[in-house]
Coordinates of N, CA and C in Angstrom, one line a residue:
X1 N 16.8 18.9 7.4 CA 15.9 18.2 6.7 C 16.2 16.7 6.7
X2 N 15.1 15.9 6.6 CA 15.1 14.3 6.6 C 14.7 13.9 5.4
X3 N 14.9 12.9 4.9 CA 14.5 12.4 3.5 C 14.2 10.8 3.8
X4 N 13.1 10.2 3.2 CA 12.7 8.9 3.4 C 13.0 8.2 2.1
X5 N 13.3 6.9 2.3 CA 13.4 6.1 1.0 C 12.9 4.6 1.3
X6 N 12.8 4.0 0.3 CA 12.3 2.5 0.3 C 13.4 1.6 0.6
X7 N 13.4 0.8 1.6 CA 14.4 -0.1 1.9 C 13.9 -1.4 1.1
X8 N 12.7 -1.7 1.1 CA 12.4 -3.2 0.5 C 11.0 -3.1 0.2
X9 N 10.5 -4.0 -0.7 CA 9.0 -4.4 -0.9 C 8.9 -5.8 -0.6
X10 N 7.7 -6.1 -0.2 CA 7.4 -7.6 0.3 C 5.8 -7.5 0.0
X11 N 5.4 -8.8 -0.4 CA 4.2 -9.3 -0.4 C 3.7 -10.7 0.2
X12 N 3.1 -10.8 1.3 CA 2.6 -12.2 1.6 C 1.7 -12.8 0.8
X13 N 1.2 -12.2 -0.3 CA 0.2 -12.8 -1.0 C 0.8 -13.4 -2.4
X14 N 1.9 -12.7 -2.9 CA 2.5 -13.3 -4.3 C 3.9 -13.0 -4.1
X15 N 4.7 -13.7 -5.0 CA 6.1 -13.5 -5.1 C 6.3 -12.4 -6.2
X16 N 6.8 -11.3 -5.8 CA 7.0 -10.2 -6.5 C 7.9 -10.4 -7.7
X17 N 8.8 -11.2 -7.6 CA 9.8 -11.6 -8.6 C 9.2 -12.4 -9.7
X18 N 8.2 -13.0 -9.6 CA 7.7 -14.0 -10.6 C 6.3 -14.0 -10.8
X19 N 5.6 -13.0 -10.1 CA 4.1 -12.8 -10.3 C 3.7 -12.6 -11.7
X20 N 2.7 -13.4 -12.2 CA 2.2 -13.0 -13.4 C 0.7 -13.2 -13.2
X21 N -0.3 -12.2 -13.2 CA -1.7 -12.5 -13.0 C -2.3 -13.5 -14.0
X22 N -3.2 -14.4 -13.3 CA -3.8 -15.4 -14.4 C -4.6 -14.6 -15.3
X23 N -5.3 -13.6 -14.8 CA -6.0 -12.6 -15.6 C -5.4 -11.2 -15.6
X24 N -5.0 -10.7 -16.8 CA -4.1 -9.6 -16.7 C -4.7 -8.4 -16.0
X25 N -6.0 -8.1 -16.0 CA -6.7 -7.0 -15.4 C -7.6 -7.2 -14.4
X26 N -7.3 -8.4 -13.6 CA -8.2 -8.7 -12.5 C -7.4 -9.4 -11.5
X27 N -7.0 -8.6 -10.6 CA -6.0 -9.2 -9.5 C -6.0 -8.1 -8.3
X28 N -5.7 -8.6 -7.3 CA -5.6 -7.7 -6.0 C -4.4 -8.6 -5.1
X29 N -3.6 -7.7 -4.5 CA -2.6 -8.3 -3.4 C -2.3 -7.3 -2.5
X30 N -1.8 -7.7 -1.2 CA -1.2 -6.8 -0.3 C 0.3 -6.7 -0.5
X31 N 0.6 -5.2 -0.6 CA 2.1 -5.0 -0.7 C 2.4 -4.2 0.5
X32 N 3.8 -4.8 0.9 CA 4.3 -4.0 2.1 C 5.5 -3.2 1.8
X33 N 5.5 -2.0 2.3 CA 6.7 -1.0 1.9 C 7.3 -0.9 3.1
X34 N 8.7 -1.3 3.1 CA 9.6 -1.0 4.3 C 10.4 0.3 4.0
X35 N 10.1 1.4 4.8 CA 10.5 2.6 4.4 C 11.3 3.1 5.7
X36 N 12.7 3.8 5.4 CA 13.4 4.3 6.3 C 13.9 5.6 5.9
X37 N 14.7 6.1 6.9 CA 15.2 7.6 6.7 C 16.5 7.5 6.3
X38 N 16.9 8.2 5.5 CA 18.4 8.3 4.8 C 19.3 8.6 5.9
X39 N 20.5 8.0 6.0 CA 21.5 8.3 7.1 C 20.9 8.0 8.5
X40 N 20.0 6.8 8.6 CA 19.5 6.5 10.1 C 19.3 5.0 10.0
X41 N 19.3 4.4 11.0 CA 18.9 3.0 11.3 C 17.5 2.8 11.4
X42 N 17.0 1.7 11.1 CA 15.5 1.4 11.4 C 14.7 1.5 10.1
X43 N 13.6 1.0 10.2 CA 12.5 1.2 9.2 C 11.1 0.9 9.7
X44 N 10.0 1.4 9.0 CA 8.7 1.3 9.3 C 8.0 0.6 8.1
X45 N 7.1 -0.3 8.5 CA 6.3 -1.1 7.6 C 5.0 -0.4 7.1
X46 N 4.7 -0.2 5.9 CA 3.3 0.5 5.4 C 2.6 -0.5 4.5
X47 N 1.5 -0.8 4.9 CA 0.6 -1.9 4.1 C -0.3 -1.0 3.1
X48 N -0.1 -1.5 1.7 CA -1.0 -0.9 0.7 C -1.6 -2.1 -0.1
X49 N -2.8 -2.0 -0.4 CA -3.4 -2.8 -1.2 C -3.6 -2.6 -2.7
X50 N -3.1 -3.4 -3.5 CA -3.0 -3.0 -5.0 C -4.0 -4.0 -5.6
X51 N -4.9 -3.4 -6.5 CA -5.9 -4.0 -7.2 C -6.3 -3.4 -8.5
X52 N -6.9 -4.0 -9.2 CA -7.7 -3.5 -10.5 C -9.1 -3.1 -10.3
X53 N -9.6 -2.3 -11.2 CA -11.1 -2.2 -11.2 C -11.9 -3.4 -11.2
X54 N -11.4 -4.3 -12.2 CA -12.0 -5.6 -12.3 C -12.2 -6.4 -11.0
X55 N -11.1 -6.4 -10.3 CA -11.0 -7.1 -9.0 C -12.0 -6.5 -8.1
X56 N -12.1 -5.1 -8.1 CA -13.1 -4.3 -7.1 C -14.4 -4.8 -7.5
X57 N -14.7 -4.8 -8.7 CA -16.2 -5.2 -9.4 C -16.7 -6.6 -8.8
X58 N -15.5 -7.7 -8.9 CA -15.8 -8.9 -8.7 C -15.9 -9.0 -7.3
X59 N -15.3 -8.3 -6.3 CA -15.3 -8.7 -4.9 C -16.2 -7.9 -4.2
X60 N -16.9 -6.8 -4.7 CA -17.8 -5.9 -4.0 C -19.0 -5.7 -4.8
X61 N -20.3 -5.7 -4.3 CA -21.4 -5.4 -5.0 C -21.6 -4.0 -5.1
X62 N -22.5 -3.5 -5.8 CA -22.8 -2.2 -6.3 C -23.2 -1.3 -5.0
X63 N -23.6 -1.9 -3.9 CA -24.0 -1.2 -2.8 C -22.9 -0.8 -2.0
X64 N -21.7 -1.4 -2.2 CA -20.6 -1.1 -1.4 C -20.0 0.3 -1.8
X65 N -19.8 1.0 -0.7 CA -19.0 2.2 -0.8 C -17.6 2.2 -0.5
X66 N -16.7 2.3 -1.6 CA -15.2 2.2 -1.5 C -14.8 3.5 -1.1
X67 N -13.8 3.5 -0.1 CA -13.2 4.7 0.3 C -11.8 4.9 -0.3
X68 N -11.1 3.8 -0.6 CA -9.8 3.9 -1.3 C -8.6 4.2 -0.3
X69 N -8.9 4.1 1.0 CA -7.8 4.4 1.9 C -6.9 3.2 1.7
X70 N -5.5 3.6 1.6 CA -4.3 2.5 1.6 C -4.6 1.5 0.5
X71 N -5.1 2.1 -0.6 CA -5.3 1.3 -1.8 C -4.9 2.0 -3.1
X72 N -4.2 1.1 -3.9 CA -3.6 1.7 -5.1 C -4.2 0.9 -6.2
X73 N -4.9 1.6 -7.2 CA -5.8 0.8 -8.3 C -5.1 1.0 -9.4
X74 N -4.7 0.0 -10.1 CA -3.9 -0.1 -11.4 C -4.7 -0.9 -12.5
X75 N -4.4 -0.6 -13.7 CA -5.0 -1.4 -14.7 C -4.5 -2.6 -15.3
X76 N -3.1 -2.8 -14.9 CA -2.4 -4.0 -15.2 C -1.2 -4.2 -14.3
X77 N -0.6 -5.3 -14.3 CA 0.4 -5.5 -13.4 C 1.8 -5.1 -14.2
X78 N 2.5 -4.1 -13.6 CA 3.6 -3.7 -14.2 C 4.3 -3.2 -13.0
X79 N 5.2 -4.1 -12.3 CA 5.7 -3.8 -11.0 C 6.9 -2.7 -11.2
X80 N 7.6 -2.5 -12.2 CA 8.6 -1.4 -12.1 C 8.0 -0.1 -12.2
X81 N 6.7 -0.1 -12.9 CA 5.9 1.2 -13.0 C 5.3 1.5 -11.7
X82 N 4.8 0.5 -11.2 CA 4.4 0.7 -9.6 C 5.4 1.2 -8.6
X83 N 6.4 0.5 -8.8 CA 7.5 1.0 -7.7 C 7.9 2.4 -8.0
X84 N 8.1 2.8 -9.2 CA 8.3 4.3 -9.7 C 7.2 5.1 -9.0
X85 N 5.9 4.9 -9.2 CA 4.9 5.7 -8.8 C 5.0 5.8 -7.2
X86 N 5.2 4.7 -6.5 CA 5.3 4.5 -5.1 C 6.5 5.5 -4.5
X87 N 7.6 5.2 -5.3 CA 8.8 6.0 -4.9 C 8.5 7.5 -4.9
X88 N 7.8 8.0 -5.9 CA 7.5 9.5 -6.2 C 6.6 9.9 -4.9
X89 N 5.8 8.9 -4.4 CA 4.9 9.3 -3.3 C 5.4 9.3 -2.0
X90 N 6.4 8.3 -1.7 CA 6.9 8.0 -0.4 C 8.4 8.5 0.0
X91 N 9.1 8.9 -1.1 CA 10.5 9.3 -1.0 C 10.4 10.8 -0.8
X92 N 10.3 11.2 0.3 CA 9.9 12.7 0.5 C 10.8 13.3 1.6
X93 N 10.7 14.8 1.6 CA 11.5 15.5 2.7 C 10.5 15.8 3.7
X94 N 11.1 16.0 5.1 CA 10.3 16.4 6.0 C 11.1 16.9 7.2
X95 N 10.7 17.7 8.1 CA 11.7 18.2 9.2 C 11.9 17.1 10.3
X96 N 11.0 16.1 10.2 CA 11.4 14.9 11.3 C 10.9 13.6 10.6
X97 N 11.2 12.3 11.2 CA 10.7 11.1 10.8 C 9.2 11.1 11.1
X98 N 8.8 11.7 12.0 CA 7.2 11.7 12.3 C 6.4 12.4 11.3
X99 N 7.0 13.6 10.9 CA 6.5 14.4 9.9 C 6.4 13.5 8.4
X100 N 7.4 12.9 8.1 CA 7.4 12.1 6.9 C 6.4 11.0 7.1
X101 N 6.5 10.2 8.2 CA 5.7 9.1 8.5 C 4.1 9.4 8.4
X102 N 3.8 10.7 8.8 CA 2.4 11.2 8.9 C 1.9 11.4 7.5
X103 N 2.7 11.7 6.5 CA 2.4 11.8 5.1 C 2.4 10.5 4.4
X104 N 3.2 9.6 4.7 CA 3.2 8.4 4.1 C 2.0 7.6 4.5
X105 N 1.3 7.8 5.8 CA 0.2 7.1 6.4 C -1.0 7.3 5.4
X106 N -1.0 8.4 4.5 CA -2.1 8.5 3.7 C -2.1 7.5 2.6
X107 N -0.8 7.1 2.2 CA -0.7 6.0 1.2 C -0.8 4.6 1.7
X108 N -0.1 4.4 2.8 CA -0.2 3.0 3.4 C -0.4 2.9 4.8
X109 N -0.9 1.9 5.4 CA -1.3 1.7 6.7 C 0.1 1.3 7.5
X110 N 0.5 2.3 8.5 CA 1.7 1.9 9.2 C 1.4 1.0 10.1
X111 N 2.6 0.1 10.4 CA 2.4 -1.0 11.3 C 2.1 -0.5 12.8
X112 N 2.3 0.8 13.0 CA 2.0 1.4 14.3 C 0.5 1.6 14.4
X113 N -0.2 1.8 13.3 CA -1.6 2.1 13.3 C -2.5 0.8 13.2
X114 N -1.9 -0.3 13.1 CA -2.8 -1.7 13.1 C -3.8 -1.8 14.1
X115 N -3.3 -1.4 15.4 CA -4.1 -1.6 16.5 C -5.4 -0.6 16.3
X116 N -5.2 0.5 16.0 CA -6.5 1.5 15.7 C -7.3 0.8 14.7
X117 N -6.7 0.3 13.5 CA -7.7 -0.2 12.6 C -8.3 -1.7 12.8
X118 N -7.6 -2.2 13.7 CA -8.1 -3.6 14.0 C -9.5 -3.4 14.8
X119 N -9.8 -2.2 15.4 CA -11.1 -1.9 16.0 C -12.1 -1.9 15.0
X120 N -11.8 -1.5 13.7 CA -13.0 -1.3 12.7 C -12.8 -2.7 11.7
X121 N -12.2 -3.7 12.0 CA -11.9 -4.8 11.1 C -13.3 -5.4 10.7
X122 N -14.4 -5.4 11.5 CA -15.6 -5.9 11.0 C -16.3 -5.1 10.0
X123 N -16.0 -3.8 9.9 CA -16.8 -2.8 9.0 C -15.9 -2.4 7.9
X124 N -14.6 -2.4 8.0 CA -13.7 -1.8 7.0 C -12.7 -2.7 6.5
X125 N -12.8 -3.1 5.2 CA -11.9 -4.1 4.7 C -11.4 -3.4 3.5
X126 N -10.1 -3.4 3.3 CA -9.4 -2.9 1.9 C -10.3 -1.6 1.6
X127 N -10.5 -0.7 2.5 CA -11.0 0.5 2.4 C -12.6 0.6 1.8
X128 N -13.1 -0.4 2.1 CA -14.6 -0.6 1.8 C -15.5 -0.8 3.0
X129 N -16.6 -0.1 2.9 CA -17.6 0.0 4.0 C -18.9 -0.6 3.5
X130 N -19.3 -1.5 4.4 CA -20.7 -2.2 3.9 C -20.8 -3.6 4.1

């Protein structure tokens, strides 16, 4: 049996060590999860968009259909709480790395899947259609 673990977190949008949202309940940022397999070399990057309901309301009109794919919605920025929730979702067991990675892909967009999603970049943004 294989087990995944989080090697690192990164955001190209914010500094995770110092970020304090200007408005506590209105923010959104890309969070990259670097996940590997216990007792193995290498890692795979998964992208997740973290935002609040107010950020969604401010950025999408009422006609937009939100799918929520690769998106985590929070009410406030509490990075330790967010990390704990993510770890519970992605630190999992599987018969192979491929089986584990397939499950994690429901949470975050795999770096291996970017080419597939780039084909939809004109109609799908942050899990939104419209």
